[in-house]
mmCIF file of C-alpha atoms and ligand atoms in Angstrom:
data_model
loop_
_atom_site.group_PDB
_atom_site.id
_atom_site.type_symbol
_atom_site.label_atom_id
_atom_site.label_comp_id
_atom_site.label_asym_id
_atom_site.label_seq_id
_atom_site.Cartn_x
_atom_site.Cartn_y
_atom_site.Cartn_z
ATOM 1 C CA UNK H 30 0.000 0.000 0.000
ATOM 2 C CA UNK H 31 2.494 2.561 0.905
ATOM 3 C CA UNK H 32 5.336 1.358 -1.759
ATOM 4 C CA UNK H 33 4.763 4.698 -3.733
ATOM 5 C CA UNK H 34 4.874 6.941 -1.392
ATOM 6 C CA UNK H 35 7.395 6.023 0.769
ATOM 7 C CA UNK H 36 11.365 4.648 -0.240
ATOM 8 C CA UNK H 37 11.411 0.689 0.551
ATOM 9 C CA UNK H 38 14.322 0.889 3.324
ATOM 10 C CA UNK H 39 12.284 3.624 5.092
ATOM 11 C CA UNK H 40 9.637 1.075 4.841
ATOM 12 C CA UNK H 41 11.300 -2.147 6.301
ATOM 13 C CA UNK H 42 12.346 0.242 8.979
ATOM 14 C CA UNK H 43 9.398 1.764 10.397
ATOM 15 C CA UNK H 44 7.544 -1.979 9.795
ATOM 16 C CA UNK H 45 9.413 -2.730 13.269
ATOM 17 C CA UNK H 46 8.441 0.438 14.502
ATOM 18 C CA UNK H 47 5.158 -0.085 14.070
ATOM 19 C CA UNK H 48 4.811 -4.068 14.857
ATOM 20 C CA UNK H 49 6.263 -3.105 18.513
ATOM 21 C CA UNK H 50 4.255 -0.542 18.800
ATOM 22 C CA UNK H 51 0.875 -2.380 18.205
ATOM 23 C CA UNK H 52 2.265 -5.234 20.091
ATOM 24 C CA UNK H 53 2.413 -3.007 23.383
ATOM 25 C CA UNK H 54 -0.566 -1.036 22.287
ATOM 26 C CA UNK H 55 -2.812 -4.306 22.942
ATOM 27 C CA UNK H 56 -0.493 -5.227 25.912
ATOM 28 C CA UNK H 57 -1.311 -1.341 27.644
ATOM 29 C CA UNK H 58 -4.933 -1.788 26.770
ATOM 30 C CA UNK H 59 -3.937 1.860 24.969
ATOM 31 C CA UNK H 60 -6.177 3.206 21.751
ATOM 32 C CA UNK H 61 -4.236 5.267 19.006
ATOM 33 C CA UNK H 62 -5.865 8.152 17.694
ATOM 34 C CA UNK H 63 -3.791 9.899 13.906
ATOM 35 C CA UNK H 64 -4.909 12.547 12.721
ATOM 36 C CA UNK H 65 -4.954 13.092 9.198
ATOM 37 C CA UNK H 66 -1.911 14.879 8.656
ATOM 38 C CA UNK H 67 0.454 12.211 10.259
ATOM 39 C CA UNK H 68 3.154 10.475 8.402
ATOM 40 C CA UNK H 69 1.864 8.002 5.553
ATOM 41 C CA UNK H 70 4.044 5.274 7.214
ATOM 42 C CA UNK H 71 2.629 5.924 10.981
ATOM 43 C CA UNK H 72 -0.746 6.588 9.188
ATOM 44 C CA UNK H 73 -1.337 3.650 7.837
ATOM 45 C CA UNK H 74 -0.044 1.453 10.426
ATOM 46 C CA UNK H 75 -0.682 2.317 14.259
ATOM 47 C CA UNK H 76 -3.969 4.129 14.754
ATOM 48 C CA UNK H 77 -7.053 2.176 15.342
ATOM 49 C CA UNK H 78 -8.857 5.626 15.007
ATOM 50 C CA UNK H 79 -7.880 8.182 11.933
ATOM 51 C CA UNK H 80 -9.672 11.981 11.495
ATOM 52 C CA UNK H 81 -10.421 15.018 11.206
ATOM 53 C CA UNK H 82 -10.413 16.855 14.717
ATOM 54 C CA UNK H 83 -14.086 16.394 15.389
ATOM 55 C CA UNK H 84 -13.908 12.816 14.679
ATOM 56 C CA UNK H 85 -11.031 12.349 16.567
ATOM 57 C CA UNK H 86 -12.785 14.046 19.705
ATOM 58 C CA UNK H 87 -15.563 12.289 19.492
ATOM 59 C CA UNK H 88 -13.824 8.787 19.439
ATOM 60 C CA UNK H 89 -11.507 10.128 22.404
ATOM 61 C CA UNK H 90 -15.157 10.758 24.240
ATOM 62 C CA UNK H 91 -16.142 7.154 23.279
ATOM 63 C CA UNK H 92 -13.050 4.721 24.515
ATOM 64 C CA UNK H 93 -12.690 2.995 27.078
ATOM 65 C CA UNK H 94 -8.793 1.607 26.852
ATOM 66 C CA UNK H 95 -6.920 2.752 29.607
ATOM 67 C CA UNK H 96 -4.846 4.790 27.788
ATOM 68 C CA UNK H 97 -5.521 7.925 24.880
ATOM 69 C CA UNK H 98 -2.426 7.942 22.604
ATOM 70 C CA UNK H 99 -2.813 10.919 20.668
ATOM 71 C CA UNK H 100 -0.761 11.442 17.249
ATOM 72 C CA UNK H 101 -1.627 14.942 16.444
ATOM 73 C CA UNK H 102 -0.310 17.984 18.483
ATOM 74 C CA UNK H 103 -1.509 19.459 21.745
ATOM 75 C CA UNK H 104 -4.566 20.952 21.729
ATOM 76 C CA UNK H 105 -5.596 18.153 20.160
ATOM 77 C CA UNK H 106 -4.351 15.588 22.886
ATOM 78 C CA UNK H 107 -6.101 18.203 25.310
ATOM 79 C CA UNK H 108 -9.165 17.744 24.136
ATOM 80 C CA UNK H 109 -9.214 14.433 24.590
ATOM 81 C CA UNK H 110 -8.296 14.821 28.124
ATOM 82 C CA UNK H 111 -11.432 17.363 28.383
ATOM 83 C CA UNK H 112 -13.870 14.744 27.074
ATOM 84 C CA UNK H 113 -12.217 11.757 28.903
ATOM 85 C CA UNK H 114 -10.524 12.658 31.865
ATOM 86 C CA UNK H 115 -10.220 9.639 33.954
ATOM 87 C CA UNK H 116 -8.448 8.130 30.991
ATOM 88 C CA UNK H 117 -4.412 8.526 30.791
ATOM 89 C CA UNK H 118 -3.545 10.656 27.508
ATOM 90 C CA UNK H 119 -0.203 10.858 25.866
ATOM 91 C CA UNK H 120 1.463 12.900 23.410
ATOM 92 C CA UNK H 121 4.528 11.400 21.461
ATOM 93 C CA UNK H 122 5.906 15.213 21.502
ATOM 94 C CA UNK H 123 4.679 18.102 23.263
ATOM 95 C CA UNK H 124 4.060 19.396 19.540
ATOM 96 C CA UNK H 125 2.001 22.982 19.348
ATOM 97 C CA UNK H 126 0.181 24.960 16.467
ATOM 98 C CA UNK H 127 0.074 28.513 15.656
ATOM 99 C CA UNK H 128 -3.506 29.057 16.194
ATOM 100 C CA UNK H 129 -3.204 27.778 19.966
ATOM 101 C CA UNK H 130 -0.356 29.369 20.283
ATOM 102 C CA UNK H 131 -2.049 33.192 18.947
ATOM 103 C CA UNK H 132 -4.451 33.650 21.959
ATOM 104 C CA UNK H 133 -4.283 33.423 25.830
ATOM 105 C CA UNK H 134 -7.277 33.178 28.559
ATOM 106 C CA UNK H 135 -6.425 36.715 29.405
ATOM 107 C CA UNK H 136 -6.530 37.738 26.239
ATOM 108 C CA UNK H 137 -10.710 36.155 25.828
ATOM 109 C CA UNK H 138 -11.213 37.514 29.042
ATOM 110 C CA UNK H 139 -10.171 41.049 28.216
ATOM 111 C CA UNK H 140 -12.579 40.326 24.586
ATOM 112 C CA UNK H 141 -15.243 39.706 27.307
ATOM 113 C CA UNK H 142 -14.886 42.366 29.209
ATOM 114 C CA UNK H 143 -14.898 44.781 26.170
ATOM 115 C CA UNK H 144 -18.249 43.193 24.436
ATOM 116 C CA UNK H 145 -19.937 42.065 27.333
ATOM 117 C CA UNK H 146 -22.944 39.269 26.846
ATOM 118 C CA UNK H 147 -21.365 38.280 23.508
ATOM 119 C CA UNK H 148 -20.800 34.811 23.159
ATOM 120 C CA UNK H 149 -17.750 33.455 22.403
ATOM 121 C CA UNK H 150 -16.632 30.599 20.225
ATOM 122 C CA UNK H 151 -13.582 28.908 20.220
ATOM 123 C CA UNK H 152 -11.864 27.135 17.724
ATOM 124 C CA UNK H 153 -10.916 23.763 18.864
ATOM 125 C CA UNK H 154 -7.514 24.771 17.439
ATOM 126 C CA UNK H 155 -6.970 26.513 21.101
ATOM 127 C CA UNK H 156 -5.426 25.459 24.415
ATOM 128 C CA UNK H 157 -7.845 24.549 26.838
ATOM 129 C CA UNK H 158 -7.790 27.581 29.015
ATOM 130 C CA UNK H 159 -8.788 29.466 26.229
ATOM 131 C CA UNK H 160 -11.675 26.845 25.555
ATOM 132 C CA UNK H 161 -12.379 27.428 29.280
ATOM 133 C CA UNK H 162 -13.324 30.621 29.047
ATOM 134 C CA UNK H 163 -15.241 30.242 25.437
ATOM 135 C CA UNK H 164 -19.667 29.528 25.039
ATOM 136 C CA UNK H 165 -18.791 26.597 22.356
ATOM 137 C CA UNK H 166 -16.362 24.756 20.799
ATOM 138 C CA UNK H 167 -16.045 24.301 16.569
ATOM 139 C CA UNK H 168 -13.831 22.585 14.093
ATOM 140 C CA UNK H 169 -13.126 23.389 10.510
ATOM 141 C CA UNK H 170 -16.254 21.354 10.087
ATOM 142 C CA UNK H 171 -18.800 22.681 11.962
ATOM 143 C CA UNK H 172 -17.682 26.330 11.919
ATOM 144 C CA UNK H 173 -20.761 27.833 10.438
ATOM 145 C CA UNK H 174 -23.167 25.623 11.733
ATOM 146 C CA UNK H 175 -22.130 26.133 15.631
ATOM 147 C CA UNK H 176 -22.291 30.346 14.998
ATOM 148 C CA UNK H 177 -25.788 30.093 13.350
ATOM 149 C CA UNK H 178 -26.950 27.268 16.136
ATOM 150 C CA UNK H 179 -26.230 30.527 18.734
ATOM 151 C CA UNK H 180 -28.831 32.590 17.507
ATOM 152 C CA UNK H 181 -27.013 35.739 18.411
ATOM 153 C CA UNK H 182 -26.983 38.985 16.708
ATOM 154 C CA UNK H 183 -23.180 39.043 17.775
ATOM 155 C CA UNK H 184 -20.557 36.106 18.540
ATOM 156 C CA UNK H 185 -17.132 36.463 19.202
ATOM 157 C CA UNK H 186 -15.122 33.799 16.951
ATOM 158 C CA UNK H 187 -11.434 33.197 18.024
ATOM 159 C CA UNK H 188 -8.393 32.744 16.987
ATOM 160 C CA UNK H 189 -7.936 32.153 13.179
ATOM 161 C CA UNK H 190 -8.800 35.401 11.002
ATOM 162 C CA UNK H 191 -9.059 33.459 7.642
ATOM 163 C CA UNK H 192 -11.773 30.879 8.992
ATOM 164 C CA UNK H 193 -13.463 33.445 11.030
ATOM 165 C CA UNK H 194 -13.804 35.389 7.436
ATOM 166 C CA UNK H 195 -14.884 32.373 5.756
ATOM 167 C CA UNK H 196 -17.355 31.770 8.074
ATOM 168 C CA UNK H 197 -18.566 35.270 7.972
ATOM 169 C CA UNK H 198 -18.998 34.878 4.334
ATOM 170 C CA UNK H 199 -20.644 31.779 4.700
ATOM 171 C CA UNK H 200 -23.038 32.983 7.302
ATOM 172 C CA UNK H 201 -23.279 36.467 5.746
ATOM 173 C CA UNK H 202 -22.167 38.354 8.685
ATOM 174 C CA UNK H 203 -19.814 41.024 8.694
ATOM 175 C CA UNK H 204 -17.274 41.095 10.493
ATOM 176 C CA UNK H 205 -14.262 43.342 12.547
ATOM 177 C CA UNK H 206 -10.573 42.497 13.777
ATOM 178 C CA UNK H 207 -10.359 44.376 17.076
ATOM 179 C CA UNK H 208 -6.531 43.232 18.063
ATOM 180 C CA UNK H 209 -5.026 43.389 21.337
ATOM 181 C CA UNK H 210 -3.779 46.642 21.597
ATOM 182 C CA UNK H 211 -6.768 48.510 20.008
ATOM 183 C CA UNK H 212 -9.653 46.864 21.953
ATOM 184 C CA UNK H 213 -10.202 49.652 24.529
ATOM 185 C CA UNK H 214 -10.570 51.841 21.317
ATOM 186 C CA UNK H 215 -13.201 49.825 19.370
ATOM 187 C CA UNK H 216 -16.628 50.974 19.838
ATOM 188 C CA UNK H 217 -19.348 48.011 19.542
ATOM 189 C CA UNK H 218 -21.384 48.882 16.797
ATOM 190 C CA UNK H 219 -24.570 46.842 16.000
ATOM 191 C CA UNK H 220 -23.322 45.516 12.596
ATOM 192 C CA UNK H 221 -20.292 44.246 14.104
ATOM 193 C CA UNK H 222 -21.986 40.647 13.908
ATOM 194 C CA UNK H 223 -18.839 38.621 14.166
ATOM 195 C CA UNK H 224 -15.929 39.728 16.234
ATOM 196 C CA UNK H 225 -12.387 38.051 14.979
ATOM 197 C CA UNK H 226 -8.913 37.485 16.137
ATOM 198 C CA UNK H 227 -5.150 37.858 13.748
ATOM 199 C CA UNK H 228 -4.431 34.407 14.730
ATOM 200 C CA UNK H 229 -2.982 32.326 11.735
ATOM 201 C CA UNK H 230 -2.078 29.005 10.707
ATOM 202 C CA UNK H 231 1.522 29.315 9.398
ATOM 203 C CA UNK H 232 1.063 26.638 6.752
ATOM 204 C CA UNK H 233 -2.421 27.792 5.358
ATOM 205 C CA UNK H 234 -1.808 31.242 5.237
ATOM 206 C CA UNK H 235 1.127 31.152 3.039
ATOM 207 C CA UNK H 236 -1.155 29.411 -0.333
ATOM 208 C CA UNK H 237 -2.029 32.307 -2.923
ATOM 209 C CA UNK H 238 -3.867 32.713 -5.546
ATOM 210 C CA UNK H 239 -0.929 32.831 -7.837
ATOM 211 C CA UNK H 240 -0.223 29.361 -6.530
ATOM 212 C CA UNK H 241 -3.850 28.079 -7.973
ATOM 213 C CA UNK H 242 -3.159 29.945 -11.015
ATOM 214 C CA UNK H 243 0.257 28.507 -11.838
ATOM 215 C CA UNK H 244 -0.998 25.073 -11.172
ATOM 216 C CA UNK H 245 -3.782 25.789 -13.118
ATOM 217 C CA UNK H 246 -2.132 26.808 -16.370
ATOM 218 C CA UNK H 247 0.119 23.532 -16.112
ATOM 219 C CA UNK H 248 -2.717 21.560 -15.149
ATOM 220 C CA UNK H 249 -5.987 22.617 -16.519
ATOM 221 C CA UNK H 250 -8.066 19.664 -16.248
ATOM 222 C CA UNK H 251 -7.101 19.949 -11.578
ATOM 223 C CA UNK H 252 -9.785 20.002 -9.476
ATOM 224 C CA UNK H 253 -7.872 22.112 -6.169
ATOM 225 C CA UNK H 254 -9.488 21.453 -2.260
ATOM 226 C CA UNK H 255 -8.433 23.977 0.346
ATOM 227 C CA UNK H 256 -8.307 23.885 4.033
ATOM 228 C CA UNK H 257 -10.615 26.842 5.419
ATOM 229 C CA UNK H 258 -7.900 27.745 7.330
ATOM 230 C CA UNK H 259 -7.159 29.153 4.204
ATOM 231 C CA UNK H 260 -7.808 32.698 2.734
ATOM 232 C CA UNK H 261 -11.161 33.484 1.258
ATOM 233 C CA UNK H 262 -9.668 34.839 -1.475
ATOM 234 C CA UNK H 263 -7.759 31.124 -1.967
ATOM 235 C CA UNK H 264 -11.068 29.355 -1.103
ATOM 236 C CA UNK H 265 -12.469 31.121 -3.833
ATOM 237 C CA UNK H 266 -10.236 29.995 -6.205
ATOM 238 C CA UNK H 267 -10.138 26.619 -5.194
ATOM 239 C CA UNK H 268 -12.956 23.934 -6.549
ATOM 240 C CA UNK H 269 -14.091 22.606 -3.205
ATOM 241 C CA UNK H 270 -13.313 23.673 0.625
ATOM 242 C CA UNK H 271 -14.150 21.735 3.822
ATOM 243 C CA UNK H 272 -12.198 19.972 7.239
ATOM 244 C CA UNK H 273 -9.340 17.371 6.550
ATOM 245 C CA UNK H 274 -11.647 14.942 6.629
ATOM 246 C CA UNK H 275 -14.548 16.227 4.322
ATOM 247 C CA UNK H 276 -11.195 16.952 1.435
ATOM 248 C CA UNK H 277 -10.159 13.343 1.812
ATOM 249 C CA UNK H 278 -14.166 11.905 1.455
ATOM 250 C CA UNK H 279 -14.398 14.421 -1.667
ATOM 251 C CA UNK H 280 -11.464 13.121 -3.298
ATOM 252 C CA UNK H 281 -12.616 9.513 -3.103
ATOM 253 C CA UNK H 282 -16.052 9.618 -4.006
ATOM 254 C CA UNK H 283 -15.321 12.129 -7.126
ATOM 255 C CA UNK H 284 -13.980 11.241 -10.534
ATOM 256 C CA UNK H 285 -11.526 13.732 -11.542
ATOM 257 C CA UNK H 286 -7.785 13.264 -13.457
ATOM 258 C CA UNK H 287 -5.853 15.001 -10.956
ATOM 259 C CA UNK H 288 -6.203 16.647 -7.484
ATOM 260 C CA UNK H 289 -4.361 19.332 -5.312
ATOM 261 C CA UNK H 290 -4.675 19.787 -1.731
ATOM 262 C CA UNK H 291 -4.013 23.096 -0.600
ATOM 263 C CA UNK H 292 -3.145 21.725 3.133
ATOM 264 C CA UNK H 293 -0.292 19.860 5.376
ATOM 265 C CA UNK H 294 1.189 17.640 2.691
ATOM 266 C CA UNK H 295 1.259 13.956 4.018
ATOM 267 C CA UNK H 296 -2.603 14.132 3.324
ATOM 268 C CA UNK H 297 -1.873 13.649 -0.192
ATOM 269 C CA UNK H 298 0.461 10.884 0.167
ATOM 270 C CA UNK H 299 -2.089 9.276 2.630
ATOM 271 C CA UNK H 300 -5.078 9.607 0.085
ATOM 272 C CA UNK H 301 -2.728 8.386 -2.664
ATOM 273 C CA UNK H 302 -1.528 5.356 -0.371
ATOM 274 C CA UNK H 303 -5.397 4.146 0.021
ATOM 275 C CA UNK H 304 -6.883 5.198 -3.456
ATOM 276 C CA UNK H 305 -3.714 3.868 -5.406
ATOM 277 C CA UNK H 306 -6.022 5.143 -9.054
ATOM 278 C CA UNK H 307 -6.077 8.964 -7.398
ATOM 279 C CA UNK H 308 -3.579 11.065 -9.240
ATOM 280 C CA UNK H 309 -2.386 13.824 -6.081
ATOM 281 C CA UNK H 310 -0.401 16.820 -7.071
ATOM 282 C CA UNK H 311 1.694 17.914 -4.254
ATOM 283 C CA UNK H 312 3.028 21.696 -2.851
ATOM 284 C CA UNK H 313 5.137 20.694 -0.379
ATOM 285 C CA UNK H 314 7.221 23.583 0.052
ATOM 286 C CA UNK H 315 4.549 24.509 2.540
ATOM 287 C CA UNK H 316 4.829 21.692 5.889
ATOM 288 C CA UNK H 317 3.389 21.834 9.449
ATOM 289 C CA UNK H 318 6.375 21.718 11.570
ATOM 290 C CA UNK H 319 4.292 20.646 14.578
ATOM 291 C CA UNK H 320 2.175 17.707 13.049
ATOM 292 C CA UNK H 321 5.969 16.592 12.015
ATOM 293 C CA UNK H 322 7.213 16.173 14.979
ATOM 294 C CA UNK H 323 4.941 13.311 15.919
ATOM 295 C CA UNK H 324 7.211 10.093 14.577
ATOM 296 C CA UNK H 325 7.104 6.795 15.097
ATOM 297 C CA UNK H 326 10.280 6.396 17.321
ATOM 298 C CA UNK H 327 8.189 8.871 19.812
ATOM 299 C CA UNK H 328 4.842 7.169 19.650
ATOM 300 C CA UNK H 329 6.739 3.798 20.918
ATOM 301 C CA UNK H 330 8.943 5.575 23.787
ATOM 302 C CA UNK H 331 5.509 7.271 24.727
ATOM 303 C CA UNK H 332 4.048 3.977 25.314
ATOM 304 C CA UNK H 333 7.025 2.767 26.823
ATOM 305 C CA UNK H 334 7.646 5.071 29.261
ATOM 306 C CA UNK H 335 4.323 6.940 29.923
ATOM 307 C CA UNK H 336 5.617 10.035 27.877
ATOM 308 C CA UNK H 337 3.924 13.235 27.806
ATOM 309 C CA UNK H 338 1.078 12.409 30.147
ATOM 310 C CA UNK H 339 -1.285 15.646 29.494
ATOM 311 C CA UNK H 340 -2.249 17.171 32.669
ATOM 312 C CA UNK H 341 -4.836 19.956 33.271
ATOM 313 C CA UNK H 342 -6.103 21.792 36.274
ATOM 314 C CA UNK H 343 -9.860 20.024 37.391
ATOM 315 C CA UNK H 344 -11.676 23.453 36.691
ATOM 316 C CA UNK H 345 -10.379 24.200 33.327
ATOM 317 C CA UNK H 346 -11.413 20.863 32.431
ATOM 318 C CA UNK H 347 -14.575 21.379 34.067
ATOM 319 C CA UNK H 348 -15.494 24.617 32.336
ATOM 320 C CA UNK H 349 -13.742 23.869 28.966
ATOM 321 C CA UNK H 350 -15.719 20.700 28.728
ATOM 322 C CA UNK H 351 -18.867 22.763 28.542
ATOM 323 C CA UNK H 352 -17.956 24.151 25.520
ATOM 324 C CA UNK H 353 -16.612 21.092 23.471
ATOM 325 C CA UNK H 354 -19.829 19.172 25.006
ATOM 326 C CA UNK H 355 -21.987 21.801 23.457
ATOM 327 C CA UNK H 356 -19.587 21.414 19.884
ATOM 328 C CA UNK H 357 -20.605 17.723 19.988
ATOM 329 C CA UNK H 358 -24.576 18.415 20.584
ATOM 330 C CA UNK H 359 -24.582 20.994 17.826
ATOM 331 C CA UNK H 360 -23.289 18.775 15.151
HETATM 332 P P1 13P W 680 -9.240 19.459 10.759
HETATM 333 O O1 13P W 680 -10.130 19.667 11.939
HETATM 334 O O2 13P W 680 -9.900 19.836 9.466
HETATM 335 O O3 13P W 680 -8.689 18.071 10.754
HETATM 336 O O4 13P W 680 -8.009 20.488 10.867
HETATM 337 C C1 13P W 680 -7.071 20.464 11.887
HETATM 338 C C2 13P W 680 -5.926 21.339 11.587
HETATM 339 O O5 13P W 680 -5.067 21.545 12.413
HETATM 340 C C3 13P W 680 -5.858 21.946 10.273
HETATM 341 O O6 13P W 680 -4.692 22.657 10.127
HETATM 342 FE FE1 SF4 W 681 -1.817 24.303 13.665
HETATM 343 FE FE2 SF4 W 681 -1.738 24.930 11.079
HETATM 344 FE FE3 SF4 W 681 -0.276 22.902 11.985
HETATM 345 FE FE4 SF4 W 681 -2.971 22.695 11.841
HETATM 346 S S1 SF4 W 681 -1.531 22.920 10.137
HETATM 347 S S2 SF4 W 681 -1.660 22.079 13.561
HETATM 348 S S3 SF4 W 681 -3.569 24.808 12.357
HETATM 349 S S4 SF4 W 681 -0.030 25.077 12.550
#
């Protein structure tokens, strides 16, 4: 399955990795969640459970192994300990993200205290302080759905600018960028019907337009997906938009000659490794450094050694389970 996409000693090598691995993983009564970005190699070989992040939350809500061993970064690995916390989860490597990293609890708390009543929603893409302090959860596939499900005539939607203007567009809501230094400035007016944060993904943000256009002209007949973590203005120019998830489903149950992904690129290879007949273009210039540090030497030390055990204080899971609760409910 994976002989095209990855070199054969590479192969023979992480084959051990992985056999020991899913030995102990049975032997630690242990479930492995991989998210869809991970490694084609670890992909397709350790995780009883792969996804997008809701998916993956709602199957870390559902075990009951022992042990949650989470191949994706932290927030994600978080989460699960929000939704399961008498369970014991691990992270390979204490990996982050730029969206998590963009915001603080101080800084939603300081949002709150400047638009009072406003409900907040918090990407899932967020530490869980922040998600402590948030109304609701969403994912990349629920975003619009979860700010319409509010009912509001204003919601606060935190941290990632591009999705909060996709979903604005989506839900046809305008929106505003107050930013941390201007916020006593910013007067609430009544059209302000979705209230933003500058947080970015570092890999999304850097696809243009150009890029669709220069693929385009070499490849006419490409049909391009893009992350909505994404611009609008790339969204726009791109065939098809949704979660990690919803881009991999599209791919397989659509007929095209060629596809680009306009996301982390191990997706591609991962879709190519399952749907052999699926010709994937790649841009891999563009790579999430934190998804790549999760490897397969790390997964099996984790469960070795009880590595990266994720911890969090009983009342931030308390309140941040609220909100990720409420996610599930609404979709
Ligand atoms: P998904 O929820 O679509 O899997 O996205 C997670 C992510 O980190 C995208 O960059
Ligand atoms: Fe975070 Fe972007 Fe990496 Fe996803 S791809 S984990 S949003 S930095």
């Amino acid at each position: 399955m994976l002989g095209d996409v990855v070199p054969d000693a590479e192969l023979w090598y992480k084959a051990g990795l992985a056999c020991e691995i899913n030995r102990l993983k049975v032997e630690r009564n242990a479930v492995i969640l991989g998210h869809n970005y991970m490694e084609p190699a670890l992909f397709h070989s350790i995780p009883d459970f792969q996804g997008d992040s809701l998916e993956l939350c709602r199957m870390a809500a559902e075990t009951e192994k022992d042990i949650i061993l989470f191949c994706g970064v932290r927030f994600m690995a978080e989460t699960a300990k929000i939704l399961n916390p008498s369970k014991t989860v691990l992270l390979p490597s204490m990996a982050g993200c730029s969206l998590a990293g963009s915001i603080t609890a101080a800084d939603v708390r300081k949002l709150k205290e400047r638009f009072p009543g406003v409900p907040v929603v918090a990407y899932v893409n967020t530490y869980a302080d922040v998600k402590a302090e948030s109304d609701i959860c969403c994912t990349s596939s629920n975003a619009a759905s979860v700010v319409r499900s509010l009912e509001a005539d204003a919601v606060i939607f935190l941290p990632d600018e591009f999705l909060a203007r996709n979903v604005a567009r989506e839900t046809g809501n305008h929106i505003i960028f107050p930013t941390k230094d201007d916020l006593s400035g910013i007067t609430f007016e009544p059209d302000h019907q979705l209230i933003g944060w500058q947080g970015r993904c570092e890999v999304h943000e850097k696809f243009t337009v150009e890029d669709i256009q220069n693929v385009r002209k070499q490849f006419p007949d490409v049909v391009i997906l893009a992350h909505p973590e994404c611009s609008p203005e790339v969204v726009d120019a791109s065939d098809y938009s949704g979660s990690t998830s919803a881009m991999t489903q599209y791919v397989e149950q659509t007929d095209a000659p060629r596809y680009l992904l306009l996301t982390e690129c191990a997706m591609a290879d991962n879709i190519a490794a399952a749907n052999p007949e699926k010709h994937m273009l790649r841009l891999c210039s563009v790579r999430c450094p934190h998804m790549n540090q999760i490897t397969l030497e790390d997964t099996l030390t984790a469960l070795q050694t009880t590595r990266h055990v994720i911890e969090l204080p009983q009342d931030v899971i308390q309140r941040a389970s609220r909100a990720v609760e409420r996610m599930i409910a609404v979709s």
